Amino acid sequence: MSEVLRHGVPMPLEWEAPSGWLGRLSLAQGCRVVEVKHFLGLAARGVRDVDSAFVGDIASVVRYRCGLPPTAFRRVEVALQSMDVQWLRHAGWPRFRYCPLCLSERQTPYFDIYWRFLHFGVCLVHGCDLQLRCPGCQGQISAPSDVFKSAAGRAGCASQNHCQRCSWDLARAPAMPSRHGLPLAEDLEARLLEPQAPVPKEPSARARNRVKVPDSWPWLTER
């Protein structure tokens, strides 16, 4: 890889989870996710869960090294700064839920960052319950990673709407109407981005320690 990626970098989509975007980036570069993490300096910082660490300097480093505009991931970054990173984990593990309707409607299927939040069990667009398991194999959904090594990739399905374990099309899962009703899409901004939101306003100390970029890396800072 070159020092700064200039070609084949997909633009992050609205509310796209950084972990899912890394999967798309590695596919575009024709390499494994671990290679992308090494290139971006994430592996050197011991970052295993990209979503929980994607704030502050790490987000700036990713934007710089991938040639992304300053606006890339800004909404996701602010949302993550407003949440306790432990809310991203299900029973201690990084898991995703998903909305089959969102996956079916998107030209490029991707996973929203709020699909990882424990406190968001309803799709904020369609009002259906977010689903945790694949109907095909009943496995839980983890962050999209090396698609070409997964069962979906071996079956010729490179998009993220396919289960990595069994290649089942998650967009075909039946949508389950939520008893909580249909929230508006703007509710996500109101809950995550407004100062009055009833959530922690500072990232945890653990997150702050994990994302500090050493002063010896001045060439990595965003220009």
PDB file of C-alpha atoms in Angstrom:
ATOM      1  CA  MET A   1       0.000   0.000   0.000  1.00  0.00           C
ATOM      2  CA  SER A   2       1.092   3.588  -0.589  1.00  0.00           C
ATOM      3  CA  GLU A   3       1.680   5.944   2.339  1.00  0.00           C
ATOM      4  CA  VAL A   4      -1.636   7.627   1.568  1.00  0.00           C
ATOM      5  CA  LEU A   5      -4.383   5.751  -0.277  1.00  0.00           C
ATOM      6  CA  ARG A   6      -5.533   7.703  -3.300  1.00  0.00           C
ATOM      7  CA  HIS A   7      -7.532   5.182  -5.310  1.00  0.00           C
ATOM      8  CA  GLY A   8     -10.234   2.661  -4.567  1.00  0.00           C
ATOM      9  CA  VAL A   9     -11.355   4.304  -1.311  1.00  0.00           C
ATOM     10  CA  PRO A  10     -15.143   4.054  -0.911  1.00  0.00           C
ATOM     11  CA  MET A  11     -16.830   7.130   0.514  1.00  0.00           C
ATOM     12  CA  PRO A  12     -18.339   6.425   3.961  1.00  0.00           C
ATOM     13  CA  LEU A  13     -22.122   6.415   3.755  1.00  0.00           C
ATOM     14  CA  GLU A  14     -24.547   8.103   6.131  1.00  0.00           C
ATOM     15  CA  TRP A  15     -24.249   6.619   9.656  1.00  0.00           C
ATOM     16  CA  GLU A  16     -22.057   3.797   8.297  1.00  0.00           C
ATOM     17  CA  ALA A  17     -20.199   1.900  11.021  1.00  0.00           C
ATOM     18  CA  PRO A  18     -16.412   2.318  10.662  1.00  0.00           C
ATOM     19  CA  SER A  19     -15.922  -1.447  11.044  1.00  0.00           C
ATOM     20  CA  GLY A  20     -18.206  -2.111   8.086  1.00  0.00           C
ATOM     21  CA  TRP A  21     -16.515   0.588   6.030  1.00  0.00           C
ATOM     22  CA  LEU A  22     -13.112  -1.006   6.729  1.00  0.00           C
ATOM     23  CA  GLY A  23     -14.515  -4.218   5.271  1.00  0.00           C
ATOM     24  CA  ARG A  24     -15.525  -2.364   2.112  1.00  0.00           C
ATOM     25  CA  LEU A  25     -12.146  -0.610   1.982  1.00  0.00           C
ATOM     26  CA  SER A  26     -10.196  -3.861   2.257  1.00  0.00           C
ATOM     27  CA  LEU A  27     -12.321  -5.396  -0.499  1.00  0.00           C
ATOM     28  CA  ALA A  28     -11.654  -2.388  -2.750  1.00  0.00           C
ATOM     29  CA  GLN A  29      -7.904  -2.672  -2.072  1.00  0.00           C
ATOM     30  CA  GLY A  30      -7.894  -6.432  -2.606  1.00  0.00           C
ATOM     31  CA  CYS A  31      -6.356  -7.151   0.790  1.00  0.00           C
ATOM     32  CA  ARG A  32      -7.331  -8.350   4.246  1.00  0.00           C
ATOM     33  CA  VAL A  33      -8.798  -6.092   6.917  1.00  0.00           C
ATOM     34  CA  VAL A  34      -5.771  -6.697   9.148  1.00  0.00           C
ATOM     35  CA  GLU A  35      -3.533  -5.204   6.443  1.00  0.00           C
ATOM     36  CA  VAL A  36      -5.708  -2.095   6.302  1.00  0.00           C
ATOM     37  CA  LYS A  37      -5.545  -1.826  10.101  1.00  0.00           C
ATOM     38  CA  HIS A  38      -1.746  -1.995   9.990  1.00  0.00           C
ATOM     39  CA  PHE A  39      -1.625   0.669   7.287  1.00  0.00           C
ATOM     40  CA  LEU A  40      -3.898   2.980   9.281  1.00  0.00           C
ATOM     41  CA  GLY A  41      -1.941   2.453  12.501  1.00  0.00           C
ATOM     42  CA  LEU A  42      -4.871   0.800  14.256  1.00  0.00           C
ATOM     43  CA  ALA A  43      -3.038  -2.450  14.885  1.00  0.00           C
ATOM     44  CA  ALA A  44      -0.084  -0.613  16.453  1.00  0.00           C
ATOM     45  CA  ARG A  45      -2.494   1.032  18.901  1.00  0.00           C
ATOM     46  CA  GLY A  46      -4.005  -2.300  19.860  1.00  0.00           C
ATOM     47  CA  VAL A  47      -7.391  -1.355  18.409  1.00  0.00           C
ATOM     48  CA  ARG A  48      -9.506  -4.468  18.071  1.00  0.00           C
ATOM     49  CA  ASP A  49     -12.990  -2.955  18.075  1.00  0.00           C
ATOM     50  CA  VAL A  50     -12.750  -0.168  15.512  1.00  0.00           C
ATOM     51  CA  ASP A  51     -16.195   1.244  16.249  1.00  0.00           C
ATOM     52  CA  SER A  52     -15.522   1.843  19.947  1.00  0.00           C
ATOM     53  CA  ALA A  53     -12.174   3.523  19.233  1.00  0.00           C
ATOM     54  CA  PHE A  54     -13.224   5.658  16.284  1.00  0.00           C
ATOM     55  CA  VAL A  55     -13.071   9.079  17.917  1.00  0.00           C
ATOM     56  CA  GLY A  56     -10.572  11.927  18.134  1.00  0.00           C
ATOM     57  CA  ASP A  57      -7.178  11.461  16.552  1.00  0.00           C
ATOM     58  CA  ILE A  58      -7.843   7.988  15.197  1.00  0.00           C
ATOM     59  CA  ALA A  59     -10.719   9.300  13.087  1.00  0.00           C
ATOM     60  CA  SER A  60      -8.473  12.126  11.835  1.00  0.00           C
ATOM     61  CA  VAL A  61      -5.711   9.671  10.948  1.00  0.00           C
ATOM     62  CA  VAL A  62      -8.119   7.512   8.961  1.00  0.00           C
ATOM     63  CA  ARG A  63      -9.443  10.510   7.050  1.00  0.00           C
ATOM     64  CA  TYR A  64      -5.927  11.723   6.239  1.00  0.00           C
ATOM     65  CA  ARG A  65      -4.423   8.418   5.172  1.00  0.00           C
ATOM     66  CA  CYS A  66      -7.426   7.537   3.025  1.00  0.00           C
ATOM     67  CA  GLY A  67      -7.755  10.956   1.433  1.00  0.00           C
ATOM     68  CA  LEU A  68     -11.257  11.472   2.832  1.00  0.00           C
ATOM     69  CA  PRO A  69     -12.815  14.927   3.302  1.00  0.00           C
ATOM     70  CA  PRO A  70     -13.070  16.405   6.818  1.00  0.00           C
ATOM     71  CA  THR A  71     -16.806  15.721   6.806  1.00  0.00           C
ATOM     72  CA  ALA A  72     -16.367  11.953   6.437  1.00  0.00           C
ATOM     73  CA  PHE A  73     -17.568  10.062   9.531  1.00  0.00           C
ATOM     74  CA  ARG A  74     -18.208  13.332  11.402  1.00  0.00           C
ATOM     75  CA  ARG A  75     -21.746  12.417  12.448  1.00  0.00           C
ATOM     76  CA  VAL A  76     -20.654   8.927  13.477  1.00  0.00           C
ATOM     77  CA  GLU A  77     -17.724  10.348  15.438  1.00  0.00           C
ATOM     78  CA  VAL A  78     -19.932  12.802  17.330  1.00  0.00           C
ATOM     79  CA  ALA A  79     -22.416  10.022  18.074  1.00  0.00           C
ATOM     80  CA  LEU A  80     -19.652   7.790  19.456  1.00  0.00           C
ATOM     81  CA  GLN A  81     -18.304  10.624  21.603  1.00  0.00           C
ATOM     82  CA  SER A  82     -21.778  10.969  23.101  1.00  0.00           C
ATOM     83  CA  MET A  83     -22.119   7.295  24.005  1.00  0.00           C
ATOM     84  CA  ASP A  84     -20.469   5.017  26.521  1.00  0.00           C
ATOM     85  CA  VAL A  85     -18.523   2.558  24.357  1.00  0.00           C
ATOM     86  CA  GLN A  86     -19.744  -0.323  26.512  1.00  0.00           C
ATOM     87  CA  TRP A  87     -23.187   0.258  24.966  1.00  0.00           C
ATOM     88  CA  LEU A  88     -21.734  -1.097  21.726  1.00  0.00           C
ATOM     89  CA  ARG A  89     -21.422  -4.603  23.119  1.00  0.00           C
ATOM     90  CA  HIS A  90     -23.919  -7.410  23.549  1.00  0.00           C
ATOM     91  CA  ALA A  91     -22.983  -9.537  26.572  1.00  0.00           C
ATOM     92  CA  GLY A  92     -19.414  -8.275  26.248  1.00  0.00           C
ATOM     93  CA  TRP A  93     -19.113  -9.044  22.523  1.00  0.00           C
ATOM     94  CA  PRO A  94     -19.201  -6.667  19.540  1.00  0.00           C
ATOM     95  CA  ARG A  95     -22.395  -7.575  17.715  1.00  0.00           C
ATOM     96  CA  PHE A  96     -24.583  -5.969  15.108  1.00  0.00           C
ATOM     97  CA  ARG A  97     -28.293  -6.019  14.630  1.00  0.00           C
ATOM     98  CA  TYR A  98     -29.796  -5.158  11.268  1.00  0.00           C
ATOM     99  CA  CYS A  99     -32.894  -3.933   9.483  1.00  0.00           C
ATOM    100  CA  PRO A 100     -33.733  -6.139   6.473  1.00  0.00           C
ATOM    101  CA  LEU A 101     -35.690  -3.304   4.863  1.00  0.00           C
ATOM    102  CA  CYS A 102     -32.717  -0.931   5.011  1.00  0.00           C
ATOM    103  CA  LEU A 103     -30.439  -3.592   3.528  1.00  0.00           C
ATOM    104  CA  SER A 104     -32.895  -4.285   0.714  1.00  0.00           C
ATOM    105  CA  GLU A 105     -33.396  -0.608  -0.178  1.00  0.00           C
ATOM    106  CA  ARG A 106     -29.755   0.484  -0.257  1.00  0.00           C
ATOM    107  CA  GLN A 107     -27.882   0.418  -3.531  1.00  0.00           C
ATOM    108  CA  THR A 108     -24.759  -0.365  -1.506  1.00  0.00           C
ATOM    109  CA  PRO A 109     -25.819  -2.390   1.554  1.00  0.00           C
ATOM    110  CA  TYR A 110     -24.035  -1.309   4.724  1.00  0.00           C
ATOM    111  CA  PHE A 111     -24.402  -1.457   8.504  1.00  0.00           C
ATOM    112  CA  ASP A 112     -25.377   1.628  10.512  1.00  0.00           C
ATOM    113  CA  ILE A 113     -23.370   2.449  13.631  1.00  0.00           C
ATOM    114  CA  TYR A 114     -26.542   2.689  15.721  1.00  0.00           C
ATOM    115  CA  TRP A 115     -27.343  -0.935  14.850  1.00  0.00           C
ATOM    116  CA  ARG A 116     -24.668  -1.717  17.425  1.00  0.00           C
ATOM    117  CA  PHE A 117     -26.128   0.430  20.202  1.00  0.00           C
ATOM    118  CA  LEU A 118     -27.855  -1.621  22.875  1.00  0.00           C
ATOM    119  CA  HIS A 119     -30.406   1.134  23.448  1.00  0.00           C
ATOM    120  CA  PHE A 120     -31.590   1.253  19.828  1.00  0.00           C
ATOM    121  CA  GLY A 121     -33.616  -1.877  19.163  1.00  0.00           C
ATOM    122  CA  VAL A 122     -35.835  -0.315  16.507  1.00  0.00           C
ATOM    123  CA  CYS A 123     -35.018   0.849  12.989  1.00  0.00           C
ATOM    124  CA  LEU A 124     -35.364   4.616  13.050  1.00  0.00           C
ATOM    125  CA  VAL A 125     -36.452   4.645   9.407  1.00  0.00           C
ATOM    126  CA  HIS A 126     -38.938   1.769   9.147  1.00  0.00           C
ATOM    127  CA  GLY A 127     -40.044   1.270  12.751  1.00  0.00           C
ATOM    128  CA  CYS A 128     -39.359  -2.478  12.708  1.00  0.00           C
ATOM    129  CA  ASP A 129     -37.326  -4.387  15.279  1.00  0.00           C
ATOM    130  CA  LEU A 130     -33.624  -4.684  14.558  1.00  0.00           C
ATOM    131  CA  GLN A 131     -32.706  -8.348  14.226  1.00  0.00           C
ATOM    132  CA  LEU A 132     -29.729 -10.005  15.905  1.00  0.00           C
ATOM    133  CA  ARG A 133     -29.571 -13.377  14.111  1.00  0.00           C
ATOM    134  CA  CYS A 134     -29.423 -14.690  10.582  1.00  0.00           C
ATOM    135  CA  PRO A 135     -32.601 -16.641   9.704  1.00  0.00           C
ATOM    136  CA  GLY A 136     -30.514 -19.021   7.608  1.00  0.00           C
ATOM    137  CA  CYS A 137     -28.031 -20.298  10.214  1.00  0.00           C
ATOM    138  CA  GLN A 138     -29.334 -18.630  13.404  1.00  0.00           C
ATOM    139  CA  GLY A 139     -25.871 -17.186  13.973  1.00  0.00           C
ATOM    140  CA  GLN A 140     -25.389 -13.753  15.506  1.00  0.00           C
ATOM    141  CA  ILE A 141     -24.274 -10.924  13.259  1.00  0.00           C
ATOM    142  CA  SER A 142     -20.732  -9.656  13.739  1.00  0.00           C
ATOM    143  CA  ALA A 143     -18.936  -6.768  12.079  1.00  0.00           C
ATOM    144  CA  PRO A 144     -18.389  -7.298   8.338  1.00  0.00           C
ATOM    145  CA  SER A 145     -14.726  -8.091   7.764  1.00  0.00           C
ATOM    146  CA  ASP A 146     -12.892 -10.141   5.116  1.00  0.00           C
ATOM    147  CA  VAL A 147     -15.767 -10.758   2.732  1.00  0.00           C
ATOM    148  CA  PHE A 148     -13.702 -12.783   0.266  1.00  0.00           C
ATOM    149  CA  LYS A 149     -12.776 -15.262   3.042  1.00  0.00           C
ATOM    150  CA  SER A 150     -16.347 -15.678   4.289  1.00  0.00           C
ATOM    151  CA  ALA A 151     -18.957 -18.171   3.131  1.00  0.00           C
ATOM    152  CA  ALA A 152     -20.700 -15.300   1.367  1.00  0.00           C
ATOM    153  CA  GLY A 153     -17.533 -14.332  -0.482  1.00  0.00           C
ATOM    154  CA  ARG A 154     -16.834 -17.912  -1.530  1.00  0.00           C
ATOM    155  CA  ALA A 155     -20.390 -18.037  -2.876  1.00  0.00           C
ATOM    156  CA  GLY A 156     -19.709 -14.931  -4.952  1.00  0.00           C
ATOM    157  CA  CYS A 157     -21.676 -12.542  -2.708  1.00  0.00           C
ATOM    158  CA  ALA A 158     -19.463  -9.578  -1.863  1.00  0.00           C
ATOM    159  CA  SER A 159     -22.106  -7.189  -0.519  1.00  0.00           C
ATOM    160  CA  GLN A 160     -22.747  -6.819   3.206  1.00  0.00           C
ATOM    161  CA  ASN A 161     -26.380  -7.883   3.082  1.00  0.00           C
ATOM    162  CA  HIS A 162     -25.241 -11.522   3.051  1.00  0.00           C
ATOM    163  CA  CYS A 163     -24.491 -13.502   6.214  1.00  0.00           C
ATOM    164  CA  GLN A 164     -20.767 -14.152   6.403  1.00  0.00           C
ATOM    165  CA  ARG A 165     -21.333 -17.598   7.888  1.00  0.00           C
ATOM    166  CA  CYS A 166     -23.853 -19.079   5.456  1.00  0.00           C
ATOM    167  CA  SER A 167     -24.273 -16.435   2.681  1.00  0.00           C
ATOM    168  CA  TRP A 168     -28.021 -16.097   3.422  1.00  0.00           C
ATOM    169  CA  ASP A 169     -29.440 -12.808   2.115  1.00  0.00           C
ATOM    170  CA  LEU A 170     -30.309 -10.830   5.263  1.00  0.00           C
ATOM    171  CA  ALA A 171     -32.421  -8.453   3.173  1.00  0.00           C
ATOM    172  CA  ARG A 172     -34.895 -11.333   2.746  1.00  0.00           C
ATOM    173  CA  ALA A 173     -35.497 -11.653   6.481  1.00  0.00           C
ATOM    174  CA  PRO A 174     -39.108 -10.854   7.435  1.00  0.00           C
ATOM    175  CA  ALA A 175     -39.435  -7.407   8.979  1.00  0.00           C
ATOM    176  CA  MET A 176     -40.966  -7.547  12.449  1.00  0.00           C
ATOM    177  CA  PRO A 177     -43.116  -4.493  13.328  1.00  0.00           C
ATOM    178  CA  SER A 178     -42.035  -2.995  16.634  1.00  0.00           C
ATOM    179  CA  ARG A 179     -44.471  -2.439  19.454  1.00  0.00           C
ATOM    180  CA  HIS A 180     -42.680   0.862  20.079  1.00  0.00           C
ATOM    181  CA  GLY A 181     -44.085   2.399  16.907  1.00  0.00           C
ATOM    182  CA  LEU A 182     -42.348   4.260  14.086  1.00  0.00           C
ATOM    183  CA  PRO A 183     -39.744   6.778  15.244  1.00  0.00           C
ATOM    184  CA  LEU A 184     -38.677   9.488  12.836  1.00  0.00           C
ATOM    185  CA  ALA A 185     -35.219   9.409  11.326  1.00  0.00           C
ATOM    186  CA  GLU A 186     -34.519  12.777  12.960  1.00  0.00           C
ATOM    187  CA  ASP A 187     -34.861  11.129  16.372  1.00  0.00           C
ATOM    188  CA  LEU A 188     -31.393   9.678  15.952  1.00  0.00           C
ATOM    189  CA  GLU A 189     -29.856  13.126  15.656  1.00  0.00           C
ATOM    190  CA  ALA A 190     -31.943  14.374  18.586  1.00  0.00           C
ATOM    191  CA  ARG A 191     -30.827  11.546  20.856  1.00  0.00           C
ATOM    192  CA  LEU A 192     -27.180  11.330  19.892  1.00  0.00           C
ATOM    193  CA  LEU A 193     -26.153  14.794  18.785  1.00  0.00           C
ATOM    194  CA  GLU A 194     -28.117  17.227  20.938  1.00  0.00           C
ATOM    195  CA  PRO A 195     -26.495  18.470  24.171  1.00  0.00           C
ATOM    196  CA  GLN A 196     -29.719  17.692  26.051  1.00  0.00           C
ATOM    197  CA  ALA A 197     -29.584  14.034  25.093  1.00  0.00           C
ATOM    198  CA  PRO A 198     -29.797  11.818  28.214  1.00  0.00           C
ATOM    199  CA  VAL A 199     -26.580   9.942  27.456  1.00  0.00           C
ATOM    200  CA  PRO A 200     -22.991  10.315  28.706  1.00  0.00           C
ATOM    201  CA  LYS A 201     -21.375  13.292  26.987  1.00  0.00           C
ATOM    202  CA  GLU A 202     -17.756  12.157  27.309  1.00  0.00           C
ATOM    203  CA  PRO A 203     -16.139   8.988  26.003  1.00  0.00           C
ATOM    204  CA  SER A 204     -14.932   6.635  28.676  1.00  0.00           C
ATOM    205  CA  ALA A 205     -11.361   6.894  29.973  1.00  0.00           C
ATOM    206  CA  ARG A 206     -10.631   3.553  28.342  1.00  0.00           C
ATOM    207  CA  ALA A 207     -11.668   4.919  24.944  1.00  0.00           C
ATOM    208  CA  ARG A 208      -9.630   8.111  25.396  1.00  0.00           C
ATOM    209  CA  ASN A 209      -6.514   6.127  26.260  1.00  0.00           C
ATOM    210  CA  ARG A 210      -6.914   3.866  23.250  1.00  0.00           C
ATOM    211  CA  VAL A 211      -7.263   6.599  20.648  1.00  0.00           C
ATOM    212  CA  LYS A 212      -4.405   8.938  21.588  1.00  0.00           C
ATOM    213  CA  VAL A 213      -1.918   9.174  18.722  1.00  0.00           C
ATOM    214  CA  PRO A 214       1.724   9.550  19.856  1.00  0.00           C
ATOM    215  CA  ASP A 215       3.490  12.861  19.213  1.00  0.00           C
ATOM    216  CA  SER A 216       6.065  10.900  17.225  1.00  0.00           C
ATOM    217  CA  TRP A 217       3.496  10.538  14.432  1.00  0.00           C
ATOM    218  CA  PRO A 218       3.086  14.228  13.378  1.00  0.00           C
ATOM    219  CA  TRP A 219       3.038  13.240   9.696  1.00  0.00           C
ATOM    220  CA  LEU A 220      -0.204  11.305  10.322  1.00  0.00           C
ATOM    221  CA  THR A 221      -2.222  14.271  11.554  1.00  0.00           C
ATOM    222  CA  GLU A 222      -4.823  15.730   9.242  1.00  0.00           C
ATOM    223  CA  ARG A 223      -3.576  18.684   7.177  1.00  0.00           C
TER     224      ARG A 223
END
